[in-house]
XYZ file of C-alpha atoms in Angstrom:
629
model
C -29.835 64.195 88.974
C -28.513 60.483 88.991
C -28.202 58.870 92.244
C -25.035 56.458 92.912
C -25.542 52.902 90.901
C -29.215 53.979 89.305
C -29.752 51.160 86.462
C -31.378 52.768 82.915
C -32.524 50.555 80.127
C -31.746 51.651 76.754
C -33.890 50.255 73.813
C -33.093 51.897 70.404
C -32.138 55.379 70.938
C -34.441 55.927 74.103
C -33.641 55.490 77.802
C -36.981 54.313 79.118
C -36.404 53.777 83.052
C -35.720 57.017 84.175
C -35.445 60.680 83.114
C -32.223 61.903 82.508
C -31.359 65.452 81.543
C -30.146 66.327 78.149
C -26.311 65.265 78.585
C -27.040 62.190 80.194
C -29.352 61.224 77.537
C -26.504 62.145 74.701
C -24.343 59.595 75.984
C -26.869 56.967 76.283
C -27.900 57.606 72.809
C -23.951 57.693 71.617
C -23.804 54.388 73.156
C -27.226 52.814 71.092
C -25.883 54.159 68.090
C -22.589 52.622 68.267
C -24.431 49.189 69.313
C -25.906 49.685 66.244
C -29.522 50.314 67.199
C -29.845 47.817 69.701
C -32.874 45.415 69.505
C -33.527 44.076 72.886
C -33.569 45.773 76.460
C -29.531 46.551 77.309
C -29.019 46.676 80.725
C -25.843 50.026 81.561
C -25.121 51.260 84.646
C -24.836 54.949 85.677
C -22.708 56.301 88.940
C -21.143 59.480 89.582
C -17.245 59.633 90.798
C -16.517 62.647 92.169
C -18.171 65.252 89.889
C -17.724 62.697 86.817
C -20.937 60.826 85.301
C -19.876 57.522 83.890
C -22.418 55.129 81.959
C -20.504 51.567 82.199
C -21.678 48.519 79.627
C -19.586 45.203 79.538
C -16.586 46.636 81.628
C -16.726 49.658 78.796
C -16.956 53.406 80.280
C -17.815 55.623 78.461
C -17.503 59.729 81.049
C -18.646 62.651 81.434
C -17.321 65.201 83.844
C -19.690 67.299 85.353
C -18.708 71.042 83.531
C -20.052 68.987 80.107
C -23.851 68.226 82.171
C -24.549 71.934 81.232
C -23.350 72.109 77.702
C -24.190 70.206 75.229
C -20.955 67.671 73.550
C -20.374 70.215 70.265
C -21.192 67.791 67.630
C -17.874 67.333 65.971
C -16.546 65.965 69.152
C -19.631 63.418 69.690
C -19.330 62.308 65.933
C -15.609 61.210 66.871
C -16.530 59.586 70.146
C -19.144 57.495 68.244
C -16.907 56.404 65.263
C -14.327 55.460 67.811
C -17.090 53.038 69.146
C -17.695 51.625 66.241
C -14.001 51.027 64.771
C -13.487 49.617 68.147
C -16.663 47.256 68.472
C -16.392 45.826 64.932
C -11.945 45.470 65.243
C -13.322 43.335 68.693
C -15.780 41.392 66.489
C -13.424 41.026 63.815
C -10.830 39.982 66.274
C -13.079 37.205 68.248
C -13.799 35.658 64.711
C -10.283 34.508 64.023
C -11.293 31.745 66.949
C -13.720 30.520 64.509
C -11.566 30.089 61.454
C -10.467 27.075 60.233
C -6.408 26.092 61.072
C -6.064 24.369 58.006
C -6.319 25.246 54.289
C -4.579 28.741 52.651
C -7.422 29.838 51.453
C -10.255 30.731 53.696
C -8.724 32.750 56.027
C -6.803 35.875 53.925
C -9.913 37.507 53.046
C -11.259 37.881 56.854
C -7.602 38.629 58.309
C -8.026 41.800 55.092
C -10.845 42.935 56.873
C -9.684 42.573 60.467
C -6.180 44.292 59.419
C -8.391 46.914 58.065
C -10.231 48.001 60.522
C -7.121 47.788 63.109
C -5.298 50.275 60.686
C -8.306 52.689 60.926
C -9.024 52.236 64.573
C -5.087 52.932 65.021
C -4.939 56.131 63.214
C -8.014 57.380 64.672
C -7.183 57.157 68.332
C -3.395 58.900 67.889
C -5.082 61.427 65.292
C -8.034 62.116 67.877
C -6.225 61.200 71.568
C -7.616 64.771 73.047
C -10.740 64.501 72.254
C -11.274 60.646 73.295
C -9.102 61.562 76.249
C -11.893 63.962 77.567
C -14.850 62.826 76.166
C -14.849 58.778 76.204
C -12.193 58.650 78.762
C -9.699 56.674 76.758
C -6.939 54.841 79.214
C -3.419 54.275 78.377
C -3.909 50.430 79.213
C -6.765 50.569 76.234
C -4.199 51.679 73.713
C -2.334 49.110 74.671
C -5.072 46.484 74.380
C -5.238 47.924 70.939
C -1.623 47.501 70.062
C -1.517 43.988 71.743
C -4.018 42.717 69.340
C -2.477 44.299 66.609
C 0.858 42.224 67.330
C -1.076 39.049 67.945
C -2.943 39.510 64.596
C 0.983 39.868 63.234
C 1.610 37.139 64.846
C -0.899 34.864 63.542
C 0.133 36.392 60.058
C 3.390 35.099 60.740
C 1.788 31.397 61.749
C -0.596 31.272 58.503
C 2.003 32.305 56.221
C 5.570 31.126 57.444
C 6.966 34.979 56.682
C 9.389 36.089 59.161
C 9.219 39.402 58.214
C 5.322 39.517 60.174
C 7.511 38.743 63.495
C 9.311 41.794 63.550
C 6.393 43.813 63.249
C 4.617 41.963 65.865
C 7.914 42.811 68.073
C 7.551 46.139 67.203
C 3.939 46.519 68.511
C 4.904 44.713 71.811
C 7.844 46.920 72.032
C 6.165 50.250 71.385
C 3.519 49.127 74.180
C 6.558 48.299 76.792
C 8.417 51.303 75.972
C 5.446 53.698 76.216
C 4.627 51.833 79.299
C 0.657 51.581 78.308
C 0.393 48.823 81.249
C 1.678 50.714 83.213
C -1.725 51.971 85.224
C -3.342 48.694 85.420
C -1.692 47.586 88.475
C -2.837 50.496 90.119
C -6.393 49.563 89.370
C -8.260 46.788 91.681
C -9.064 44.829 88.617
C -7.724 41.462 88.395
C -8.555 40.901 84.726
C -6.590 43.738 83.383
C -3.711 42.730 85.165
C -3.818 39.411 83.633
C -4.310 40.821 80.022
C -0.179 42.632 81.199
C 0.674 39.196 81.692
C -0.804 37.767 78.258
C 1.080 40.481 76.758
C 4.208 39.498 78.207
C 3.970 35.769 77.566
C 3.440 36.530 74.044
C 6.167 38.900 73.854
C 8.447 36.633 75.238
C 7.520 34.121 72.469
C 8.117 36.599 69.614
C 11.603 37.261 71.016
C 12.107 33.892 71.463
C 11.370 33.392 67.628
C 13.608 36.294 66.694
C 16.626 35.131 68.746
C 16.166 38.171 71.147
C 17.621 36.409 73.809
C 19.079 39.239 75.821
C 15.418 40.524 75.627
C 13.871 37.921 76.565
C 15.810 37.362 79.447
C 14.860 41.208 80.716
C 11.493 40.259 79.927
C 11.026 37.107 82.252
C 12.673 39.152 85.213
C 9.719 41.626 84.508
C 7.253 38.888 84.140
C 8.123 37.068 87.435
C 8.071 40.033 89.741
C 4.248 41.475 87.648
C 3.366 37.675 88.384
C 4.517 38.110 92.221
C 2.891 41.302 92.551
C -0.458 39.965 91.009
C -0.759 37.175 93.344
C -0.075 39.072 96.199
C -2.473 41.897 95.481
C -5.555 39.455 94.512
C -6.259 36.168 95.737
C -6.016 34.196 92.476
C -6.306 30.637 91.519
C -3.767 30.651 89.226
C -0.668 31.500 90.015
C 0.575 28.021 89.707
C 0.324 28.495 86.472
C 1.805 31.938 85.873
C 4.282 30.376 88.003
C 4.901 27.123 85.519
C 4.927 29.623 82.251
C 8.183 30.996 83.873
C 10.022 27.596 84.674
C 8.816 26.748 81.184
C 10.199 29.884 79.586
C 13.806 29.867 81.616
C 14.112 25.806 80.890
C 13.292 27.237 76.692
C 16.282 29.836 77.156
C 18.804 27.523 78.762
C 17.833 24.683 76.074
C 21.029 24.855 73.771
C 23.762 22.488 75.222
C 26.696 25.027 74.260
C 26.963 28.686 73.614
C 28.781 31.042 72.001
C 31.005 33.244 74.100
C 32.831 37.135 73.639
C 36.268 38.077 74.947
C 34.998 39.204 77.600
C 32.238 35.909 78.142
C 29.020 37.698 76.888
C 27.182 35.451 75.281
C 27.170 35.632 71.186
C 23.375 35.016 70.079
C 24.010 32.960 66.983
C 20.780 32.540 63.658
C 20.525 28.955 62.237
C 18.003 30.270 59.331
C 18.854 30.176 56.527
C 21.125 32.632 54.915
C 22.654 34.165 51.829
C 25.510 31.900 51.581
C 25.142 28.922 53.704
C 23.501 26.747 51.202
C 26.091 25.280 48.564
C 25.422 27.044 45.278
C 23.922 24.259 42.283
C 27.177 23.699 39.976
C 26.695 24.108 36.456
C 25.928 20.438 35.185
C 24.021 19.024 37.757
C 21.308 17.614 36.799
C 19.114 17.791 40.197
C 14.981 18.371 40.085
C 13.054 21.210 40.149
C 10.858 20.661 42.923
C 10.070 23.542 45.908
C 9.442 23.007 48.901
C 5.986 24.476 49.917
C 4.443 22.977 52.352
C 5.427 21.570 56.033
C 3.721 19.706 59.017
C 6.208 20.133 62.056
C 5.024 17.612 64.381
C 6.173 17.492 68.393
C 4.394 15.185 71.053
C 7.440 14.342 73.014
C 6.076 14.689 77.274
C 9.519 15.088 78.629
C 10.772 17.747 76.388
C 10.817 21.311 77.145
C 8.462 23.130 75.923
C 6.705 27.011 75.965
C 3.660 28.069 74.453
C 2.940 24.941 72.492
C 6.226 24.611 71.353
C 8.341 21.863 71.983
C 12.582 22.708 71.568
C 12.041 20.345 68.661
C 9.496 21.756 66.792
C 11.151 25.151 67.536
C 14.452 24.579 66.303
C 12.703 22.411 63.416
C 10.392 25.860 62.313
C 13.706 27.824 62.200
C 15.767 25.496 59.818
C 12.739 25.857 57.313
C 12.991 29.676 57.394
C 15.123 32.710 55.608
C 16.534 35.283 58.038
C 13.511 37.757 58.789
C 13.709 40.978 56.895
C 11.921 44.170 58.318
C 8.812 44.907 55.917
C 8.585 48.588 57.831
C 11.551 50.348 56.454
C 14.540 51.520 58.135
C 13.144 55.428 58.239
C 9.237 54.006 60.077
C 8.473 54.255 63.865
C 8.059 51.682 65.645
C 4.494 50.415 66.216
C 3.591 51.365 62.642
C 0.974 49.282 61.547
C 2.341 47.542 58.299
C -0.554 46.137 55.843
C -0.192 42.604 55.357
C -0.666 43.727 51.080
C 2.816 45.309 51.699
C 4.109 41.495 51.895
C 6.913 40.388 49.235
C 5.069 38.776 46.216
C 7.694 35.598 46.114
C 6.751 33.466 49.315
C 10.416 33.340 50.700
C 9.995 30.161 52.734
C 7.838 27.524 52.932
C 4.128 27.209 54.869
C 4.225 25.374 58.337
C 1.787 24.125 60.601
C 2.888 23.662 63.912
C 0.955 20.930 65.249
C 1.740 20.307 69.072
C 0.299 16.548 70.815
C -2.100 16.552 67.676
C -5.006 13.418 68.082
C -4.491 11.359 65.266
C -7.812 12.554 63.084
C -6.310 16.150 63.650
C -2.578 15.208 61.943
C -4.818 13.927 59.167
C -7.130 16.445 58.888
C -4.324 18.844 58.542
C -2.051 16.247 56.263
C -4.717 16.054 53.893
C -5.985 19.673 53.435
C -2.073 20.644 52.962
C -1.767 17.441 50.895
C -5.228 19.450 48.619
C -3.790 22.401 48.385
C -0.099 21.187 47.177
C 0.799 23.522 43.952
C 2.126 21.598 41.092
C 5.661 20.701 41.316
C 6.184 20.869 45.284
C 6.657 18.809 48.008
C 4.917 18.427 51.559
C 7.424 18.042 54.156
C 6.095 15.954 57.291
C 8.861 16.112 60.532
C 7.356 13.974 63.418
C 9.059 14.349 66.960
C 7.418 12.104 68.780
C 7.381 8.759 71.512
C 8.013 5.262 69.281
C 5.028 2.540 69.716
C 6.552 -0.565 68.845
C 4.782 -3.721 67.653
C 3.434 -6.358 70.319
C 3.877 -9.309 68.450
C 5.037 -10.718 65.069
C 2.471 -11.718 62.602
C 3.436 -14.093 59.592
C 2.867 -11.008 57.080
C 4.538 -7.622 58.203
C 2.925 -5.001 56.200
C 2.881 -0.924 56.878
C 1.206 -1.661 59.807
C 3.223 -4.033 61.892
C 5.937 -2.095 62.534
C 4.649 0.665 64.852
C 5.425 4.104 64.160
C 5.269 6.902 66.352
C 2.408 8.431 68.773
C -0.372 10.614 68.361
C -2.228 12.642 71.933
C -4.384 10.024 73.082
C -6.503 12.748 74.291
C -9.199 11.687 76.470
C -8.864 7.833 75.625
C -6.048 8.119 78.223
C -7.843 8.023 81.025
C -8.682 4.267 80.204
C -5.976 3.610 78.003
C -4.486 0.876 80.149
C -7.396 -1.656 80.320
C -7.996 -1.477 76.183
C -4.349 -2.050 76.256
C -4.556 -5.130 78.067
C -8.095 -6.391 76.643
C -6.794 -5.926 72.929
C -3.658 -6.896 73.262
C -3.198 -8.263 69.759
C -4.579 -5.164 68.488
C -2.995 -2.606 66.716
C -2.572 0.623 69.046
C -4.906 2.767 67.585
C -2.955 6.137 68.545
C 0.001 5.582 66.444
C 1.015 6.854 63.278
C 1.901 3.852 61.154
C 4.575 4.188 58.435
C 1.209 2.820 56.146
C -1.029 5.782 56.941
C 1.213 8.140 55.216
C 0.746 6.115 51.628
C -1.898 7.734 50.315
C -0.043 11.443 50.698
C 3.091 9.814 48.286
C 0.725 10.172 45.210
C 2.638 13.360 45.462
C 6.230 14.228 46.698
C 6.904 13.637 50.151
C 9.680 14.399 52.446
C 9.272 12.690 55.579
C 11.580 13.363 59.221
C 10.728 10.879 61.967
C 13.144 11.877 64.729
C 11.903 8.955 67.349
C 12.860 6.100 69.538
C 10.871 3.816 66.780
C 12.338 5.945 63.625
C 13.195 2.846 61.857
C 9.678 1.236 61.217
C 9.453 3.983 58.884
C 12.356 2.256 56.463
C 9.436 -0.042 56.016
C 8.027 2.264 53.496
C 6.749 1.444 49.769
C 7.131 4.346 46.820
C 3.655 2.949 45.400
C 3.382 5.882 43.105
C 6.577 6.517 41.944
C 7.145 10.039 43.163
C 10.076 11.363 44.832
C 9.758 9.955 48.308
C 12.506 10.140 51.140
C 12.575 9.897 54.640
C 15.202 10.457 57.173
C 15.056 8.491 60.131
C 16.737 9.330 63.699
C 18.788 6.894 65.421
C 16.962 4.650 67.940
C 19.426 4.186 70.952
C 22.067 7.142 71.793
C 24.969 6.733 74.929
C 24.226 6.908 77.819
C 25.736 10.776 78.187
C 23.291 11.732 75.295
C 20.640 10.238 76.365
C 21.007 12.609 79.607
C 20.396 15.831 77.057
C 16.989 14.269 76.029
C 14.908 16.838 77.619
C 16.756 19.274 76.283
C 16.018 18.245 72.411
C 16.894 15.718 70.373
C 20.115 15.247 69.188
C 19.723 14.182 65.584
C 16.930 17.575 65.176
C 19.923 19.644 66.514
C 22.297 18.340 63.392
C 19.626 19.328 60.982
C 18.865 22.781 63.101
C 22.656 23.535 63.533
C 25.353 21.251 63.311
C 28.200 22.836 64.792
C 25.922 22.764 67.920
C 25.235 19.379 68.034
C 29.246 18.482 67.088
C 30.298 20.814 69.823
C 27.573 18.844 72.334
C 28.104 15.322 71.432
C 32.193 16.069 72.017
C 31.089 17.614 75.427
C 32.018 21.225 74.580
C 29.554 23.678 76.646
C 31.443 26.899 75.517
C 33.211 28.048 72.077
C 34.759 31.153 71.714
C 33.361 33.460 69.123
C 36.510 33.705 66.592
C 36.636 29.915 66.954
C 33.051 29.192 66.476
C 33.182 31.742 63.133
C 35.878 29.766 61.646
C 34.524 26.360 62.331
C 31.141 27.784 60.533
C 33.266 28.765 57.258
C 35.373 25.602 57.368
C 31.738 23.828 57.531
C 30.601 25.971 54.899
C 33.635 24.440 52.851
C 32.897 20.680 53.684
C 28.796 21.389 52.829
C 30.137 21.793 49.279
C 32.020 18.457 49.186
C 29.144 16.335 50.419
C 26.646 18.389 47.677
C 28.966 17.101 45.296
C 28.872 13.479 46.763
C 25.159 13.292 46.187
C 25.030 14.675 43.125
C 27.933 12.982 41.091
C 27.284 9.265 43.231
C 26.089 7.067 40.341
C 24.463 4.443 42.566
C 22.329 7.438 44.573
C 18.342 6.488 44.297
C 16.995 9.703 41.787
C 14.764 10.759 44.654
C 17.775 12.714 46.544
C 18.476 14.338 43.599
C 14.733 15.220 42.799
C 14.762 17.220 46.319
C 17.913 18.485 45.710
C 17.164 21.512 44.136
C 15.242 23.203 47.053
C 17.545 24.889 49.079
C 15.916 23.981 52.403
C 16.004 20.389 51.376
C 19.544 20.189 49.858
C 20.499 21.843 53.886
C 18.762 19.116 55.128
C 19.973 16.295 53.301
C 23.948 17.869 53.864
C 23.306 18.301 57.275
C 21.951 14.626 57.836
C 24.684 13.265 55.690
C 27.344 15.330 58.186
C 25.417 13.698 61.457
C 25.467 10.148 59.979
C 29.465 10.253 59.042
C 30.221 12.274 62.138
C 28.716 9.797 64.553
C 29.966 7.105 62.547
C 33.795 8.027 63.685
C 33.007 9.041 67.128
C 34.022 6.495 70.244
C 31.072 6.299 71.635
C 28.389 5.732 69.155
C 28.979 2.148 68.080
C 25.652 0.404 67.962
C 24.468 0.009 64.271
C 21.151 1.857 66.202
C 22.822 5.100 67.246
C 23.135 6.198 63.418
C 21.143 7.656 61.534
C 19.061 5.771 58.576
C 16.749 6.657 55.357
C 15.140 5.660 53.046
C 15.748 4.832 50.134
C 19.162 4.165 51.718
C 22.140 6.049 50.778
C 25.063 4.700 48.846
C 27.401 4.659 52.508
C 30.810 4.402 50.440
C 30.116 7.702 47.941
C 28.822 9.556 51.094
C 28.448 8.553 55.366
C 31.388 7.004 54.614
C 33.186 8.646 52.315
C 37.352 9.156 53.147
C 37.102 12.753 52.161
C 34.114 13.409 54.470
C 35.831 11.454 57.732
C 39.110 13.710 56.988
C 37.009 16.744 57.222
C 35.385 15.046 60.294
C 38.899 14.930 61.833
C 40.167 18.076 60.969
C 36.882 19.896 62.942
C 37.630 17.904 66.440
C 41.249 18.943 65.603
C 40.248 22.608 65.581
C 38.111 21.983 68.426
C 40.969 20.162 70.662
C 38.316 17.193 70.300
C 40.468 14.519 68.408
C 40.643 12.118 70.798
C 36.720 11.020 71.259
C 37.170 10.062 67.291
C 38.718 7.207 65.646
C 41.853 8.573 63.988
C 42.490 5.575 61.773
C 39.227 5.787 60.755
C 39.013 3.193 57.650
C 41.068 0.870 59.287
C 39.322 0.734 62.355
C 35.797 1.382 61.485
């Protein structure tokens, strides 16, 4: 008989420290097996709990109860118990090797997230088709299912991250779902085991960021409450070292969900949770006869490494509302008629790629932007074009040099990393150096052998109009204004203005006239008259006869022909509002656009006029627009 806390070594299938009788043995044996025949000494502890014999390895238990030490396991039931071991210690292997994958590149990583997705699906259907059996012979807890189904939606989620399709979200929501509404957390606070707990509060973080991606905001909302009070009773229970932190994910989370200057409001002031992916119908349609290029968008680097600007999970509101306006509305790859927390194979995936690939790079160093711009730069299919959106601080030029080449303009800032720490005095020492954390309009040169689309939305945008097209591909970059009003400049944390006209335009006209509410019907037909003016300044660019060819050339990607509308809009609408009137607080490119055929086109400021008249908004624009302007 086992006495409390006796330690037995296992080596192969033997337990060679003490003499256990037949049943104890089994499980020790059911254990080497699924460690696959163990080669060195493994140290498991034995203890009984009231009646029950439990053999513990790594925080794993693995019981007995004490009716089963007089008859042997029938071996059927054993079989399952070690299969279960082994689906679960190779999905965990699997699993911990994603860490070691490379970020970058399309290629390496599909075959190993087959495999892991593989064994998930198996180790899935095994515990629901088996529960009884685990339940009473390995002792399977609720809260392990729901480690299960956790990983499942994080391996979704990472899909979602390699691939850029929306439709891997929503079955990562419905794994986090299914483990919140079958309440498979739900034990673990009754358990004195800190480290459980905080795998309930992963979950939730990661939930909330899911939600947050699917415009769930009502959810997400519910989900913080839940989040603070699991938070408050975890640091009450345990004496922890980080609940600061806990404590900072929520401000950082309720700051992410209070983010958009104006919202959307019912009859009876619920909030309206508006999309701004894109959708059937809000891009203008290519006329017959235009003669625009054929290029597709394919690949993007969304760049954020802005300190003041909200942020959650690596995410600044930039780079979030950025990732959005270079998506299609998510469509549900489980169909209507499947339950939720149905594992969905990855296989299942539309063959068309529906929008293009993004890496989200958050306070990169500048040898990691590279890295990643040139292995997307490699793996660039014939006839596409590498988007590169950079929402970053400006670094502006110390001093003027008698040749000003890519280089002595500044550009914007990479994470200084651990350089920071004596940043300062190599500041001062090399002052007439060139700062070498900066992104300089010249190290993006080599990436327009092929066709780039460049966003700088920054306080130094415009060293970037100090660009060459050295290899004659389509090359365009929209640049930010530098300076805002002082009233915008007060929004700053909250996300740049000039990334809110590209993510939703009606937004950012309805925040730079000071609107914090619209009313739904109002809001609705403001979004089809905008619909109606987006055709107008399509036809603008496309029949201007003084254009540069590279518009055009992007033109015929939808994603790019929203965001070259939606930056035309922006410039011409704060051209004719009161309070932008430094040449600084508009928006530039390059090449430069022809201003008369577009920004300042007297179709496009009538259209400006008419919105702030539907909005009651007239007055902050200059009526006699040509005149005045």
């Amino acid at each position: 008989k086992l006495n409390e806390n006796s330690q037995a070594k296992i080596h192969g299938n033997v337990c060679i420290c003490c003499q256990l009788r037949a049943n104890e043995l089994l499980v020790a044996e059911i254990y080497a097996i699924h460690r696959g025949l163990v080669h060195d000494n493994r140290t498991c502890s034995f203890e009984t709990r009231n009646g029950t014999y439990m053999m513990t390895y790594k925080s794993q238990s693995y019981v007995m109860t004490g009716a089963e030490t007089e008859d042997d396991i029938p071996l059927g039931e054993r079989k399952t118990v070690t299969d279960f071991c082994y689906l679960l210690d190779k999905s965990k292997q699997l699993f911990n090797g994603l860490r070691d994958l490379p970020q970058y590149g399309h290629k390496q990583w599909q075959s190993y997230f087959g495999r892991t997705f593989d064994v998930y699906t198996k180790l899935w259907k095994f515990q629901q088709q088996h529960r009884q059996v685990l339940d009473s012979r390995y002792g399977l807890k609720r809260w392990q299912i729901g480690e299960v189904a956790s990983k499942i939606g994080q391996l979704y989620y990472h899909y979602y991250l390699r691939t850029s399709e929306t439709s891997y979200l929503n079955e990562a929501f419905s794994f986090y779902s299914a483990i919140r509404q079958r309440s498979y957390y739900f034990q673990v606070n009754k358990e004195d085991r800190p480290e459980l707990v905080v795998k309930k509060l992963r979950y939730y973080a990661r939930y909330i960021v899911v939600c947050l991606l699917l415009n769930k905001m009502d959810l997400v909302k519910v989900l913080v409450k839940e989040l603070s009070e699991e938070i408050e009773d975890y640091t009450q229970r345990f004496n922890t070292e980080d609940q600061l932190e806990w404590n900072l994910v929520l401000q950082e989370v309720a700051a992410f969900v209070e983010a958009d200057p104006v919202v959307v409001l019912n009859d009876n002031n619920s909030v309206v949770v508006t999309s701004n992916r894109l959708q059937e119908g809000s891009v203008p349609p290519l006329e017959q006869g235009m003669v625009v290029g054929q290029l597709v968008l394919a690949d993007a680097l969304i760049i954020g490494n802005c300190n003041s600007q909200v942020k959650f999970s690596e995410l600044t509101i930039d780079m979030f509302r950025m990732l959005q306006a270079l998506e299609r509305e998510p469509v549900n790859l489980a169909a209507q008629t499947s339950k939720q927390g149905t594992l969905v194979s990855p296989s299942e995936k539309p063959a068309k790629r529906e929008n293009p690939h993004k890496y989200l790079l958050y306070k990169p160093t500048f040898s990691q932007l590279f890295t990643f711009l040139s292995a997307s730069f490699k793996e660039l299919p014939a006839n596409s074009v590498l988007l590169v959106y950079l929402s970053a601080t400006g670094v502006f030029p110390t001093g003027h040099s008698d040749y000003e080449g890519p280089y002595d303009f500044g550009g914007v800032l990479t994470n200084t990393n651990r350089d920071v720490v004596n940043g300062e005095t190599v500041q001062k020492r090399n002052q007439a150096q060139k700062e070498m954390h900066c992104l300089h309009p010249g190290d993006l040169f080599p990436f327009t052998r092929k066709p780039l689309f460049v966003i700088v939305d920054s306080s130094n945008s415009t060293a970037y109009k100090n660009f060459s097209n050295l290899f004659g591909q389509p090359l365009v970059c929209l640049l930010s204004p530098t300076v805002y009003p002082k009233s915008v400049q007060d929004h700053c944390q909250r996300g740049s203005l000039f990334t809110l006209f590209l993510y939703s335009p009606l937004l950012a006209f309805s925040s730079v006239c000071g609107l914090n509410s619209l009313r739904r019907g109002l809001w609705e037909r403001a979004q089809e008259f905008l619909r109606k003016v987006y055709r107008d300044i399509g036809q603008m660019i496309t029949r201007s006869r003084t254009i540069d060819q590279a518009f055009l050339q992007f033109y015929g990607d939808e994603f790019l022909r929203l965001l070259l509308i939606r930056f035309v809009f922006c410039s011409a609408a704060l051209r004719l509002h009161k309070l932008f009137r430094e040449s600084r607080s508009f928006p530039e490119s390059y090449p430069e656009l022809p201003k008369q055929d577009t920004v300042e086109c007297s179709l496009l400021q009538k259209h400006i006029l008419e919105l702030a008249t539907m909005l009651d908004v007239q007055s902050l624009f200059w009526s006699d627009s040509l005149e005045t302007y």
